[in-house]
XYZ file of C-alpha atoms in Angstrom:
646
model
C 87.942 59.939 28.429
C 90.324 62.913 28.409
C 91.039 65.619 30.970
C 90.584 69.204 29.785
C 92.057 72.061 31.832
C 90.157 75.354 31.483
C 91.638 78.866 32.007
C 90.252 79.093 35.568
C 92.315 76.003 36.484
C 89.336 73.648 36.686
C 89.723 70.194 35.113
C 86.797 68.450 33.424
C 86.538 65.046 31.777
C 85.145 64.612 28.264
C 84.875 61.771 25.800
C 87.751 61.637 23.323
C 86.710 63.194 20.024
C 84.802 66.030 21.726
C 85.251 69.397 20.007
C 85.877 72.813 21.574
C 82.272 73.683 20.705
C 81.009 70.560 22.543
C 82.966 71.686 25.606
C 81.662 75.268 25.273
C 78.057 73.920 25.207
C 78.725 71.849 28.325
C 79.701 75.075 30.126
C 76.732 77.132 28.924
C 74.589 77.228 25.778
C 74.632 81.040 25.918
C 78.421 81.097 26.181
C 78.745 78.591 23.324
C 76.745 80.871 21.014
C 79.497 83.470 21.417
C 82.494 81.122 21.040
C 84.171 81.636 17.663
C 87.659 80.135 18.060
C 89.806 78.078 20.399
C 93.365 77.262 21.426
C 94.335 73.761 22.564
C 97.760 73.156 24.135
C 98.955 76.528 22.756
C 97.860 75.652 19.186
C 94.962 77.496 17.537
C 92.262 75.038 16.458
C 88.829 75.209 14.826
C 85.778 75.049 17.081
C 84.904 71.718 15.368
C 88.371 70.138 15.699
C 88.090 66.757 17.540
C 90.295 66.667 20.652
C 91.813 63.292 21.561
C 94.218 63.897 24.432
C 94.524 65.633 27.776
C 95.318 69.316 27.506
C 94.597 72.973 28.194
C 91.762 74.628 26.304
C 91.022 78.327 25.847
C 87.705 79.271 24.227
C 87.612 82.638 22.469
C 84.733 85.046 21.847
C 84.798 88.243 19.792
C 85.841 90.143 22.916
C 89.126 88.220 23.148
C 92.275 88.995 21.201
C 92.357 85.395 19.950
C 88.733 85.659 18.842
C 89.360 88.840 16.879
C 92.387 87.236 15.204
C 90.293 84.288 13.981
C 87.441 86.620 12.948
C 89.716 88.862 10.894
C 91.676 85.991 9.360
C 88.379 84.378 8.280
C 87.265 87.722 6.855
C 90.413 87.857 4.717
C 89.256 84.562 3.118
C 85.839 86.081 2.402
C 87.394 89.183 0.811
C 89.810 86.989 -1.179
C 86.847 85.045 -2.607
C 85.126 88.324 -3.495
C 88.281 89.532 -5.275
C 88.600 86.305 -7.275
C 84.986 86.553 -8.418
C 85.273 90.248 -9.336
C 88.733 90.083 -10.925
C 89.206 86.698 -12.654
C 92.802 85.556 -13.078
C 94.306 87.379 -10.088
C 96.888 85.554 -7.948
C 96.310 85.406 -4.213
C 99.310 85.162 -1.871
C 98.828 85.588 1.909
C 96.063 87.130 4.028
C 96.809 87.336 7.766
C 94.983 89.042 10.604
C 96.776 92.112 11.982
C 96.255 94.234 15.129
C 93.230 95.977 13.605
C 91.686 93.937 10.825
C 93.492 92.053 8.098
C 95.183 92.401 4.754
C 95.558 90.291 1.623
C 98.473 90.605 -0.791
C 97.348 90.096 -4.375
C 98.941 90.116 -7.824
C 96.233 91.820 -9.904
C 97.976 91.231 -13.230
C 96.181 93.284 -15.892
C 93.475 94.496 -13.504
C 93.658 97.845 -11.708
C 92.203 98.673 -8.321
C 91.319 102.056 -6.832
C 89.321 103.458 -3.934
C 86.191 103.721 -6.092
C 86.161 99.890 -6.295
C 85.961 99.472 -2.492
C 82.107 99.559 -2.221
C 81.812 96.854 -4.909
C 84.258 94.573 -3.049
C 82.471 95.176 0.260
C 79.077 94.394 -1.304
C 80.328 91.147 -2.844
C 82.084 90.097 0.411
C 78.923 90.690 2.486
C 76.876 88.769 -0.066
C 79.246 85.798 0.429
C 79.166 86.208 4.233
C 75.355 86.070 4.324
C 75.535 82.568 2.818
C 76.622 81.245 6.253
C 79.195 78.941 4.678
C 81.121 76.730 7.093
C 84.912 77.022 7.157
C 86.271 73.479 6.717
C 89.899 72.448 7.081
C 91.296 69.461 5.186
C 94.775 67.938 4.855
C 96.275 67.664 1.380
C 99.440 66.081 0.046
C 102.278 68.306 -1.101
C 102.005 66.904 -4.639
C 98.261 67.693 -4.864
C 98.740 71.190 -3.430
C 101.552 71.966 -5.876
C 99.539 70.565 -8.766
C 96.566 72.825 -7.981
C 98.532 76.058 -7.792
C 100.811 75.216 -10.715
C 97.700 74.653 -12.836
C 96.528 78.133 -11.767
C 99.930 79.649 -12.582
C 100.218 80.957 -8.994
C 103.982 80.960 -8.400
C 103.510 82.615 -4.987
C 101.505 79.762 -3.473
C 103.877 77.275 -5.146
C 106.820 78.928 -3.392
C 105.027 78.743 -0.033
C 104.159 75.049 -0.485
C 107.667 74.124 -1.613
C 108.917 75.307 1.788
C 106.395 73.141 3.698
C 106.835 69.517 4.742
C 104.548 66.893 3.242
C 101.975 65.881 5.845
C 101.736 69.370 7.360
C 99.838 71.049 4.517
C 96.170 71.997 4.906
C 93.565 73.785 2.801
C 90.545 75.717 4.035
C 87.289 75.538 2.054
C 84.178 77.662 2.298
C 81.477 77.991 -0.347
C 83.286 77.625 -3.705
C 86.574 79.041 -2.379
C 89.744 77.152 -1.386
C 92.933 78.578 0.106
C 96.213 77.288 1.485
C 95.854 77.831 5.225
C 97.162 76.653 8.609
C 93.818 77.186 10.326
C 92.295 79.436 12.948
C 88.811 80.296 11.621
C 85.411 81.184 12.973
C 82.656 78.538 12.494
C 81.020 80.127 9.438
C 80.921 83.241 7.263
C 77.513 84.347 8.615
C 79.073 85.656 11.847
C 80.616 88.491 9.802
C 78.001 91.261 9.536
C 80.065 94.287 8.482
C 83.129 94.600 6.233
C 85.085 97.717 5.270
C 87.982 97.961 2.811
C 90.223 100.599 4.352
C 92.979 101.224 1.831
C 95.429 99.713 -0.634
C 99.217 99.909 -0.686
C 102.169 98.383 -2.498
C 104.008 95.506 -0.809
C 106.947 93.427 -2.016
C 106.471 89.676 -2.011
C 107.982 88.303 1.220
C 109.087 91.875 2.068
C 111.948 91.625 -0.434
C 112.542 94.671 -2.665
C 114.051 92.374 -5.328
C 110.808 90.393 -5.617
C 107.542 91.351 -7.389
C 105.455 94.177 -6.003
C 101.933 93.171 -5.023
C 98.802 95.096 -4.059
C 98.072 94.921 -0.336
C 94.376 95.351 0.458
C 93.654 96.344 4.062
C 90.242 95.687 5.565
C 88.394 95.287 8.824
C 85.202 93.492 9.812
C 82.812 93.244 12.760
C 79.982 91.063 14.054
C 77.727 94.163 14.193
C 77.346 97.151 11.860
C 77.213 99.434 14.919
C 80.762 98.411 15.869
C 82.054 99.237 12.380
C 80.386 102.666 12.564
C 82.044 103.337 15.935
C 85.407 102.137 14.612
C 85.234 104.423 11.569
C 84.436 107.379 13.844
C 87.583 106.521 15.827
C 89.590 106.336 12.595
C 88.420 109.840 11.663
C 89.435 111.116 15.100
C 92.805 109.361 14.696
C 93.333 111.216 11.388
C 92.821 114.525 13.199
C 95.349 113.412 15.813
C 97.895 111.985 13.338
C 101.254 113.082 14.721
C 102.540 113.828 11.206
C 99.686 116.312 10.666
C 99.956 117.871 14.146
C 103.758 117.976 14.027
C 103.560 120.061 10.860
C 100.764 122.341 12.134
C 102.495 122.957 15.475
C 105.910 123.346 13.794
C 107.596 120.643 15.870
C 109.482 118.582 13.274
C 109.937 118.115 9.543
C 111.496 115.752 7.017
C 113.653 116.597 4.017
C 114.294 114.445 0.968
C 117.753 116.018 0.730
C 118.606 115.027 4.304
C 117.152 111.546 3.742
C 114.075 109.470 4.456
C 113.452 108.538 8.070
C 115.768 111.236 9.445
C 113.642 113.824 11.306
C 114.633 117.476 11.615
C 113.598 118.995 14.952
C 112.370 122.580 14.595
C 112.852 125.107 17.453
C 109.529 124.326 19.192
C 110.066 120.572 18.838
C 113.660 120.814 20.038
C 112.486 122.761 23.113
C 109.824 120.118 23.756
C 112.422 117.333 23.526
C 114.796 119.215 25.789
C 112.099 119.586 28.464
C 111.322 115.867 28.289
C 115.024 115.044 28.608
C 115.482 117.454 31.539
C 112.411 115.959 33.235
C 113.870 112.448 33.045
C 117.440 113.544 33.871
C 116.193 115.183 37.075
C 114.376 111.988 38.139
C 117.341 109.821 37.119
C 119.738 111.902 39.201
C 117.565 111.336 42.274
C 117.512 107.613 41.440
C 121.311 107.390 41.396
C 122.034 107.342 37.665
C 125.198 108.794 36.164
C 125.055 110.399 32.717
C 127.492 109.173 30.065
C 128.060 110.101 26.412
C 129.176 107.702 23.681
C 130.035 108.222 19.973
C 127.597 107.781 17.101
C 129.840 105.143 15.508
C 131.913 102.247 16.753
C 134.341 99.736 15.356
C 132.664 96.786 13.672
C 134.385 94.473 16.162
C 132.415 96.075 19.022
C 129.100 94.981 17.482
C 130.471 91.571 16.490
C 131.307 91.043 20.179
C 127.857 92.198 21.306
C 126.044 90.100 18.685
C 124.343 93.128 17.135
C 126.278 92.792 13.889
C 124.973 89.257 13.482
C 121.428 90.487 14.169
C 121.410 93.803 12.287
C 124.477 93.720 10.024
C 123.050 92.383 6.758
C 119.930 94.560 6.824
C 121.422 97.691 8.359
C 123.595 100.597 7.310
C 126.718 99.105 5.822
C 130.214 99.500 7.345
C 132.040 102.808 7.035
C 135.514 102.290 5.557
C 138.475 104.507 6.439
C 141.690 105.156 4.486
C 143.314 102.521 6.694
C 143.015 99.041 5.194
C 140.646 96.637 6.981
C 139.401 99.332 9.387
C 135.596 99.354 9.529
C 133.124 101.344 11.602
C 129.355 101.049 11.948
C 126.685 103.590 12.747
C 125.653 102.721 16.300
C 122.585 100.400 16.250
C 122.421 100.129 20.079
C 123.939 101.953 23.050
C 124.471 98.914 25.282
C 127.827 97.712 23.841
C 129.312 101.160 24.485
C 128.019 101.127 28.072
C 129.593 97.697 28.612
C 132.920 99.160 27.576
C 132.408 102.083 29.995
C 131.857 99.551 32.782
C 135.031 97.772 31.678
C 137.186 100.897 32.077
C 138.115 99.872 35.620
C 137.522 96.973 38.031
C 134.618 97.138 40.489
C 134.009 95.649 43.907
C 130.583 94.363 44.955
C 130.507 97.301 47.402
C 130.454 99.754 44.435
C 127.494 98.137 42.686
C 125.021 98.854 41.307
C 126.405 101.148 38.595
C 123.679 102.962 36.671
C 124.766 104.551 33.374
C 122.237 106.694 31.479
C 122.461 108.366 28.076
C 120.204 110.016 25.540
C 122.011 108.145 22.786
C 121.148 108.390 19.092
C 121.179 105.092 17.193
C 120.726 104.218 13.528
C 118.908 101.306 11.927
C 118.065 100.888 8.277
C 114.322 100.560 7.786
C 112.992 99.897 4.286
C 111.372 102.992 2.827
C 107.945 101.300 2.800
C 108.194 100.682 6.562
C 108.977 104.296 7.494
C 106.124 106.161 9.204
C 106.486 109.670 10.605
C 108.337 109.561 13.926
C 107.172 106.050 14.854
C 109.437 104.275 12.335
C 112.610 106.192 11.530
C 116.224 105.447 10.609
C 117.834 107.593 13.288
C 116.351 107.900 16.775
C 117.413 108.830 20.302
C 116.829 106.373 23.138
C 116.504 107.391 26.774
C 118.786 104.471 27.437
C 120.216 103.299 30.738
C 122.037 100.170 31.809
C 122.315 98.990 35.373
C 125.117 96.619 36.356
C 124.309 94.883 39.637
C 124.867 91.719 41.642
C 122.255 88.930 41.362
C 121.126 89.737 44.929
C 120.468 93.377 43.957
C 118.375 92.487 40.908
C 115.007 92.357 42.700
C 115.297 95.820 44.264
C 116.820 97.417 41.165
C 113.956 96.099 39.036
C 111.414 97.583 41.451
C 113.238 100.913 41.361
C 113.046 100.956 37.552
C 109.303 100.185 37.696
C 108.867 103.184 40.028
C 110.688 105.436 37.560
C 108.654 104.116 34.607
C 105.358 104.649 36.467
C 106.435 108.194 37.340
C 107.144 108.958 33.674
C 103.842 107.499 32.423
C 101.791 109.198 35.155
C 103.387 112.616 34.622
C 102.455 112.491 30.937
C 98.866 111.317 31.288
C 99.292 107.646 30.354
C 97.182 106.128 33.143
C 95.598 103.197 31.305
C 98.136 100.407 30.864
C 98.957 96.782 31.568
C 102.353 95.213 32.162
C 103.465 92.270 30.039
C 105.977 89.929 31.679
C 107.831 87.922 29.020
C 109.340 84.652 30.264
C 110.973 81.532 28.783
C 109.232 78.703 26.996
C 110.277 75.785 29.200
C 109.703 73.371 26.293
C 112.516 74.957 24.233
C 115.407 75.574 26.659
C 117.891 75.566 23.772
C 116.633 79.015 22.697
C 118.056 80.699 25.806
C 121.486 81.323 27.284
C 122.468 81.419 30.954
C 121.869 79.060 33.862
C 118.411 77.825 34.836
C 119.062 79.205 38.331
C 119.701 82.727 36.995
C 116.614 82.583 34.748
C 114.394 81.496 37.616
C 115.812 84.233 39.832
C 115.253 86.890 37.147
C 111.726 85.740 36.229
C 110.717 85.590 39.881
C 112.220 89.044 40.469
C 110.118 90.522 37.637
C 106.883 88.757 38.660
C 107.350 89.623 42.339
C 108.139 93.240 41.458
C 104.988 93.459 39.300
C 102.913 91.990 42.161
C 104.437 94.208 44.852
C 103.890 97.331 42.751
C 100.253 96.346 42.194
C 100.609 96.251 38.415
C 97.867 94.790 36.230
C 100.099 92.260 34.472
C 99.968 89.260 32.161
C 102.638 86.584 31.714
C 103.560 85.721 28.125
C 105.430 82.417 27.833
C 108.082 82.189 25.136
C 108.224 85.973 24.622
C 111.472 86.520 26.554
C 114.595 87.599 24.681
C 117.210 84.856 24.329
C 119.367 86.625 26.920
C 116.769 87.254 29.650
C 113.151 87.980 30.657
C 111.582 91.431 30.363
C 108.660 93.619 31.330
C 106.906 95.893 28.810
C 104.357 98.591 29.596
C 101.412 98.233 27.184
C 99.676 101.628 27.193
C 96.214 102.498 25.870
C 95.923 105.961 24.364
C 92.919 108.302 24.298
C 91.508 106.414 21.283
C 91.814 103.009 22.979
C 94.771 101.902 20.829
C 97.458 99.864 22.549
C 101.142 100.775 22.303
C 104.279 99.345 23.855
C 105.858 102.203 25.804
C 108.886 101.567 27.963
C 110.679 98.296 28.536
C 112.805 96.767 31.283
C 115.000 93.802 30.307
C 117.256 91.525 32.310
C 120.413 90.454 30.455
C 122.948 87.733 31.271
C 124.274 87.681 27.716
C 126.243 90.923 27.287
C 128.117 90.628 30.612
C 129.311 87.234 29.338
C 130.199 88.492 25.855
C 132.141 91.477 27.199
C 133.655 89.525 30.104
C 132.275 91.968 32.683
C 133.209 91.172 36.279
C 133.185 92.473 39.832
C 135.046 91.248 42.890
C 132.675 89.615 45.370
C 132.829 89.410 49.163
C 134.635 86.083 48.693
C 137.417 87.944 46.833
C 136.530 85.992 43.655
C 135.441 87.479 40.302
C 131.730 87.235 39.460
C 129.509 88.279 36.544
C 127.191 91.236 37.110
C 123.590 91.116 35.910
C 122.662 93.834 33.406
C 119.306 95.638 33.270
C 118.351 97.569 30.111
C 115.670 100.218 30.583
C 114.117 102.999 28.538
C 110.901 104.545 29.979
C 110.309 106.618 26.811
C 111.597 103.916 24.456
C 112.787 106.498 21.971
C 112.240 110.248 21.990
C 110.844 110.200 18.461
C 108.277 107.464 18.970
C 107.289 108.704 22.434
C 106.618 112.237 21.189
C 104.603 110.829 18.264
C 102.399 108.809 20.622
C 102.122 111.695 23.083
C 100.994 113.972 20.237
C 98.275 111.514 19.201
C 97.245 110.748 22.793
C 96.829 114.435 23.698
C 95.804 115.682 20.268
C 98.610 118.245 20.625
C 97.228 119.533 23.945
C 100.354 118.662 25.904
C 100.524 118.841 29.716
C 100.994 122.455 30.781
C 104.510 121.829 32.140
C 105.652 120.452 28.785
C 103.916 122.515 26.097
C 106.251 124.869 24.141
C 104.120 128.019 24.683
C 102.006 128.157 27.833
C 100.365 131.533 27.176
C 99.987 134.189 24.505
C 99.373 137.885 25.240
C 96.858 139.489 22.880
C 96.825 143.327 22.919
C 93.462 144.705 21.780
C 95.162 147.431 19.740
C 98.546 148.989 19.002
C 98.329 151.412 21.937
C 98.234 148.454 24.381
C 101.433 146.815 23.088
C 103.640 148.418 25.758
C 101.455 146.964 28.490
C 101.492 143.593 26.659
C 105.328 143.649 26.749
C 105.213 144.493 30.470
C 102.899 141.489 31.026
C 105.281 139.281 29.020
C 108.260 140.367 31.129
C 106.354 139.576 34.333
C 105.418 136.122 33.002
C 109.023 135.419 32.012
C 110.179 136.425 35.504
C 107.805 133.760 36.845
C 109.248 131.257 34.300
C 106.012 131.075 32.319
C 106.669 130.511 28.613
C 104.741 133.134 26.667
C 104.789 135.422 23.638
C 102.995 138.539 22.411
C 100.889 138.566 19.240
C 101.246 142.222 18.221
C 100.065 141.757 14.626
C 97.581 144.234 13.201
C 94.712 141.707 13.324
C 91.428 141.554 15.231
C 91.470 139.942 18.672
C 88.948 137.382 17.352
C 91.351 136.234 14.644
C 94.259 136.081 17.100
C 92.159 133.932 19.446
C 91.178 131.548 16.639
C 94.823 131.105 15.616
C 95.926 130.627 19.249
C 93.249 127.925 19.571
C 94.571 126.183 16.442
C 98.096 126.343 17.879
C 96.857 124.625 21.076
C 98.112 127.424 23.362
C 96.600 126.773 26.832
C 95.993 130.385 27.910
C 95.101 133.517 25.933
C 95.726 136.729 27.917
C 93.758 139.650 26.465
C 94.922 143.125 27.433
C 93.162 146.395 26.641
C 92.318 149.707 28.288
C 90.541 148.226 31.345
C 93.281 145.655 31.994
C 96.034 148.251 31.714
C 94.205 150.611 34.084
C 93.691 147.879 36.708
C 97.039 146.126 36.101
C 95.233 142.847 35.285
C 94.726 140.435 32.381
C 91.564 138.863 30.932
C 92.213 135.113 30.759
C 90.672 132.696 28.288
C 91.515 128.978 28.345
C 92.103 126.890 25.235
C 88.680 125.472 24.432
C 86.782 128.677 25.260
C 86.451 128.862 29.064
C 86.514 132.495 30.235
C 88.346 132.915 33.559
C 87.619 136.632 33.745
C 89.947 139.447 34.754
C 92.676 138.501 37.268
C 96.015 139.830 38.455
C 99.326 138.586 37.082
C 100.136 137.135 40.494
C 96.859 135.154 40.476
C 97.607 133.879 36.967
C 101.104 132.802 37.988
C 99.627 130.911 40.957
C 97.052 129.294 38.641
C 99.773 128.022 36.283
C 101.955 126.785 39.160
C 99.034 124.943 40.786
C 98.049 123.279 37.513
C 101.632 122.178 36.789
C 102.094 120.818 40.313
C 98.879 118.798 40.007
C 100.314 116.800 37.090
C 104.071 117.011 37.616
C 104.867 115.517 40.999
C 108.384 115.217 42.402
C 110.042 111.833 41.941
């Protein structure tokens, strides 16, 4: 017999050789019908894999992340078979599951593929799926695996196999199709009821620009057609909310080939938006005891060698800047933290002076391949709302809680209310991956977990996801379309204080190492604004939006009154403008709606006579005729309802 530990902590005994599906059936026949994948002792297994030792078992359904991963990976096999049957002679490479669906990279050789071919591929894939073919894993020797793919002339699979150890290689078979695969499949193809090919793109083999370019086919699949229909409706809504589209329409930012790929240009409205976000955070940071610092955009190469960033980013980043002086090299700043360490090092500190909290809106530069660039979410130059706290180990717990409070304030003020916290800790089985004492790690991990508990956060613990220098907490936010994004991170670091020899004098008059906390509630200004655009659809919170109101005179003779209204609004610090163009009020309203302006203030003969304004909200709600004082109170009340004091 073997002892199996289930996710609820219960331990059950089963005969050796029992499969995850056997165990699922012992729990409930109804539950077993929904089980499509499993994980045993942190390794993904098939539902029919015999288990022969004690261990922890997680059973996945479609509703689980692990279940979706197996479902979409299996679907990539089905689509790959369809492609081979439709386009003989193609060379398959890899086909993993991704966050939403899957892709397969293919060398099509002489064949061409376009969007008009998608329905044919989908039809063939569904035809294969309806066959209810079992996915079967089998081990194969390295020699046999190489022989098969060499005979097919598939140099890509050959390269993959050459890097694998004999005895670890497995194939997956279903129907007439065979693929090199590590495993992680659903029981059979029949579970897949709906498949959609989403798009195709170019992708270099192994992500290397010097290697052949392949065709990457993106797809998604579902166990019900209804779910695919709902997903496609969400995709259409996401297209309307695409930050690249909205950023252009609302005149927030632009890109220029002459300036360079991945280097955004902030237009006046976008710059004002950024400035308001920065001022919002600076005000909260000041109350929280942060001090603003400014550091250069470049630094000597030696600085980043000391920090370890050159080792991590050097080869794949912007190359060193050489000066007329021999052997003098500078780098574009990839991170702000080394500079902040040097600010801390300017003078000695006593434990009585800690914590020190240095904050900066610092622009950093990282070279992303052109194919990876995407609007504001993946750029080559971006500004982080960076801060680094240097504290004693005893202060770590409270400082971490304070940073959580600040992060929650930021998310709440901007309408991100649906989120979970991910606590990333060590993998105790691989201690060699981490630096620092076990005592410090335990103290830091406990501080993060206790802080998450005390703050009432909905959190999950991810083992093995910590950085090598310390544990961290990430806020995983769901946007209006249900998509999950990582927004804001808090990291504990024992590494940089060691590398930069940072010290403080303790109460024992001896020198000690401070603990360092990295935090960035926005993450980066560029990415945060992109996600905020898509989350709100461009309808920003009233306190943040570039133009809060627009005054629409009915005709030319009411322009003077419109200017008087504008002046009154400006005196009350309401951001507004007058549309005095010789156009109909209807057209002006339509354009104001398209520009997402929250309030349209219509002024004509009646309004001028009564010293009022007719107010229309974005979206069409008519608030009637009110005084300027009433409108000012309305705006103030609405802002105060979303923007609380920190």
